[in-house]
Coordinates of C-alpha atoms in Angstrom, one line a residue:
Chain A
G1 CA 11.8 5.7 -16.5
A2 CA 8.9 3.3 -16.7
G3 CA 7.0 2.7 -13.5
V4 CA 5.1 -0.4 -12.4
S5 CA 2.5 -1.3 -15.0
Q6 CA -0.7 -3.3 -14.3
S7 CA -3.1 -4.7 -16.8
P8 CA -6.0 -4.6 -17.4
S9 CA -6.8 -1.4 -15.6
N10 CA -10.5 -2.5 -15.3
K11 CA -12.0 -6.0 -15.5
V12 CA -15.6 -6.9 -15.2
T13 CA -16.3 -10.6 -14.9
E14 CA -19.2 -12.9 -14.1
K15 CA -19.3 -14.8 -10.9
G16 CA -17.6 -18.2 -11.3
K17 CA -15.2 -17.2 -14.1
D18 CA -11.4 -17.2 -13.7
V19 CA -9.4 -13.9 -14.1
E20 CA -5.8 -13.2 -14.6
L21 CA -4.2 -9.9 -13.6
R22 CA -0.7 -8.9 -14.8
C23 CA 2.0 -6.8 -13.2
D24 CA 5.2 -5.5 -14.9
P25 CA 7.5 -4.4 -12.2
I26 CA 10.3 -1.8 -12.5
S27 CA 13.3 -3.4 -14.2
G28 CA 15.8 -4.7 -11.7
H29 CA 13.5 -4.6 -8.7
T30 CA 14.0 -7.9 -6.8
A31 CA 10.8 -7.7 -4.6
L32 CA 7.2 -7.8 -5.9
Y33 CA 4.1 -7.5 -3.8
W34 CA 0.4 -7.9 -4.4
Y35 CA -2.2 -6.2 -2.2
R36 CA -6.0 -5.9 -2.4
Q37 CA -7.9 -2.7 -1.5
R38 CA -11.6 -2.9 -1.0
L39 CA -13.6 0.4 -1.4
G40 CA -12.6 2.9 1.3
Q41 CA -10.4 0.4 3.0
G42 CA -6.7 0.0 3.6
L43 CA -4.4 -2.4 1.8
E44 CA -4.6 -6.1 2.5
F45 CA -1.4 -8.0 1.8
L46 CA -1.7 -11.0 -0.5
I47 CA 1.7 -12.3 -1.6
Y48 CA 5.4 -11.3 -1.7
F49 CA 8.1 -12.4 -4.0
Q50 CA 11.8 -11.8 -3.2
G51 CA 14.4 -12.8 -5.8
N52 CA 14.5 -16.6 -6.2
S53 CA 13.2 -17.3 -2.7
A54 CA 10.0 -19.1 -2.1
P55 CA 7.1 -16.6 -2.1
D56 CA 5.4 -15.6 1.0
K57 CA 1.8 -16.6 0.4
S58 CA 0.5 -16.0 3.9
G59 CA -2.0 -13.3 2.8
L60 CA -3.8 -15.2 0.1
P61 CA -7.5 -15.4 1.3
S62 CA -8.3 -18.8 -0.2
D63 CA -7.0 -21.5 -2.5
R64 CA -8.8 -19.8 -5.3
F65 CA -6.0 -17.3 -5.3
S66 CA -2.6 -18.0 -6.8
A67 CA 0.3 -16.0 -8.2
E68 CA 3.4 -16.6 -10.2
R69 CA 6.5 -14.6 -11.0
T70 CA 9.1 -15.4 -13.6
G71 CA 12.5 -14.6 -12.3
E72 CA 12.6 -10.9 -11.5
S73 CA 10.1 -9.9 -14.1
V74 CA 6.3 -10.2 -14.8
S75 CA 3.9 -11.5 -12.2
T76 CA 0.4 -12.8 -12.7
L77 CA -2.3 -13.1 -10.0
T78 CA -5.0 -15.6 -10.8
I79 CA -8.4 -15.8 -9.2
Q80 CA -10.4 -18.9 -9.9
R81 CA -14.1 -19.2 -9.7
T82 CA -14.5 -15.5 -8.8
Q83 CA -17.0 -14.5 -6.1
Q84 CA -18.6 -11.1 -5.6
E85 CA -16.5 -10.5 -2.5
D86 CA -13.4 -10.6 -4.7
S87 CA -14.5 -7.2 -6.2
A88 CA -11.7 -4.8 -5.2
V89 CA -8.7 -3.0 -6.6
Y90 CA -5.7 -5.2 -6.9
L91 CA -2.4 -3.3 -6.5
C92 CA 1.0 -4.5 -7.4
A93 CA 4.2 -3.0 -6.1
S94 CA 7.9 -3.6 -6.7
S95 CA 11.0 -2.5 -4.9
W96 CA 14.7 -3.1 -4.3
T97 CA 15.3 -5.3 -1.2
N98 CA 14.2 -3.5 2.0
S99 CA 13.3 -0.3 0.1
P100 CA 10.2 1.8 -0.4
L101 CA 7.5 0.3 -2.6
H102 CA 6.6 1.6 -6.1
F103 CA 3.0 0.9 -6.9
G104 CA 1.1 0.5 -10.1
N105 CA -2.3 2.1 -10.6
G106 CA -4.1 -1.2 -9.9
T107 CA -6.6 -3.3 -11.6
R108 CA -10.2 -2.6 -10.6
L109 CA -12.0 -6.0 -10.6
T110 CA -15.8 -6.1 -10.5
V111 CA -17.5 -9.5 -10.2
T112 CA -21.2 -9.4 -11.3
Chain B
S1 CA -4.8 -7.9 10.5
Q2 CA -4.0 -4.1 10.6
Q3 CA -0.8 -3.2 12.2
G4 CA -1.0 0.5 11.8
E5 CA -4.1 2.6 12.3
E6 CA -4.4 6.2 11.2
D7 CA -6.2 8.9 13.0
P8 CA -8.3 10.8 12.2
Q9 CA -10.1 8.8 9.5
A10 CA -11.0 12.1 7.7
L11 CA -9.6 15.6 7.9
S12 CA -10.9 18.7 6.2
I13 CA -8.9 21.9 6.3
Q14 CA -8.4 25.2 4.4
E15 CA -5.5 25.8 2.1
G16 CA -2.5 27.2 4.0
E17 CA -3.4 25.4 7.3
N18 CA -1.3 22.6 8.6
A19 CA -2.5 19.0 8.6
T20 CA -1.5 16.4 11.2
M21 CA -2.2 12.7 10.9
N22 CA -1.3 10.1 13.4
C23 CA -0.5 6.4 13.2
S24 CA -0.5 3.9 16.0
Y25 CA 0.8 0.4 15.8
K26 CA 0.9 -2.7 18.0
T27 CA 4.3 -4.4 17.8
S28 CA 7.9 -3.4 17.6
I29 CA 8.9 -2.3 14.1
N30 CA 11.9 -2.0 11.8
N31 CA 10.6 0.9 9.7
L32 CA 7.6 3.1 9.4
Q33 CA 6.6 4.6 6.1
W34 CA 4.0 7.1 4.9
Y35 CA 2.4 6.9 1.5
R36 CA -0.1 9.1 -0.4
Q37 CA -2.9 7.8 -2.6
N38 CA -4.8 10.1 -5.0
S39 CA -8.2 8.9 -6.1
G40 CA -8.1 6.0 -8.5
R41 CA -4.3 5.8 -8.4
G42 CA -1.6 3.7 -6.8
L43 CA 0.2 4.7 -3.6
V44 CA 3.2 7.0 -3.8
H45 CA 6.0 6.8 -1.2
L46 CA 6.5 10.0 0.9
I47 CA 9.0 9.2 3.6
L48 CA 10.5 6.4 5.6
I49 CA 11.6 6.6 9.2
R50 CA 13.6 3.8 10.8
S51 CA 13.0 2.6 14.4
N52 CA 16.2 4.3 15.7
E53 CA 15.2 7.7 14.2
R54 CA 12.9 10.2 15.9
E55 CA 12.2 12.8 13.3
K56 CA 12.6 13.3 9.5
H57 CA 11.8 16.1 7.2
S58 CA 11.1 16.2 3.5
G59 CA 10.0 19.5 2.0
R60 CA 6.7 20.5 3.7
L61 CA 6.5 17.1 5.4
R62 CA 7.6 16.3 8.9
V63 CA 7.4 12.8 10.4
T64 CA 8.0 11.9 14.0
L65 CA 8.3 8.5 15.6
D66 CA 7.8 7.6 19.2
T67 CA 8.6 4.0 19.7
S68 CA 7.8 4.1 23.4
K69 CA 4.2 5.1 22.5
K70 CA 4.2 3.0 19.3
S71 CA 3.0 6.0 17.3
S72 CA 4.0 8.3 14.5
S73 CA 2.7 11.6 13.1
L74 CA 2.8 13.1 9.7
L75 CA 2.6 16.9 9.5
I76 CA 2.0 18.7 6.2
T77 CA 2.7 22.4 6.6
A78 CA 1.1 25.2 4.5
S79 CA -1.3 22.7 2.8
R80 CA -2.4 23.1 -0.8
A81 CA -5.4 21.9 -2.6
A82 CA -3.1 19.4 -4.4
D83 CA -2.4 17.7 -1.1
T84 CA -6.0 16.3 -1.1
A85 CA -5.5 12.6 -1.0
S86 CA -5.6 9.6 1.3
Y87 CA -2.5 9.1 3.5
F88 CA -1.4 5.7 4.8
C89 CA 1.2 4.6 7.3
A90 CA 2.9 1.2 6.8
T91 CA 5.1 -0.7 9.2
D92 CA 7.3 -3.7 8.8
A93 CA 8.6 -5.9 11.6
G94 CA 10.8 -8.9 12.1
G95 CA 12.9 -10.5 9.3
S96 CA 10.5 -10.2 6.4
Y97 CA 10.1 -6.8 4.7
I98 CA 6.4 -6.9 4.1
P99 CA 4.8 -3.5 4.9
T100 CA 1.5 -3.7 6.6
F101 CA -0.8 -0.8 5.9
G102 CA -3.5 1.0 8.0
R103 CA -6.9 2.1 6.7
G104 CA -5.7 5.6 5.9
T105 CA -6.6 9.2 6.6
S106 CA -8.6 11.0 4.0
L107 CA -7.4 14.6 3.7
I108 CA -9.4 17.3 1.9
V109 CA -7.8 20.7 1.5
H110 CA -10.3 23.4 0.4
P111 CA -8.9 26.1 -1.9

């Protein structure tokens, strides 16, 4: 079956522009996560959606970052007024409740 | 902040040898998981061990968990060149299932 799909796979943007990253989770998965991975580093938690509960936004690094999820489907991560330090791979994952995560291949964001 | 930290940061071995990676964490956990990441790809789940378990096997993988030492190890037996990847441990704690990842171990298996 289809896995987690992320788009675009690569995004180059100019400093100060807004970007929107998309994640299509595995159908039926109730949980959805966004992580950030800087070059050669581990994964940094950003935000967690679980069903219809309020999302856990505790990992968002600044108010320039926001994310939405419609029901148990698509999620978008928006970064406003991008900065060079936002350059990273943004990984989305989905899962059943309290189950292992299934990751997409990520969006590589480069801010010039 | 990082909950789990893998050790070593990098490991280089010959095909056929065993590879052992360790993960240490700071606070009590519910579960510990190991994931693999090939270059340029997302992470793939390998194995989950719960806090009340001590050892699990899956094919050539063996995971141990020592909650008294707050540490886990991942053993890959009879390694293959295709095992070349980064390996991450992830822990979750408390009531919220949000896995926290370490920085990973980069494994290179030479054919």
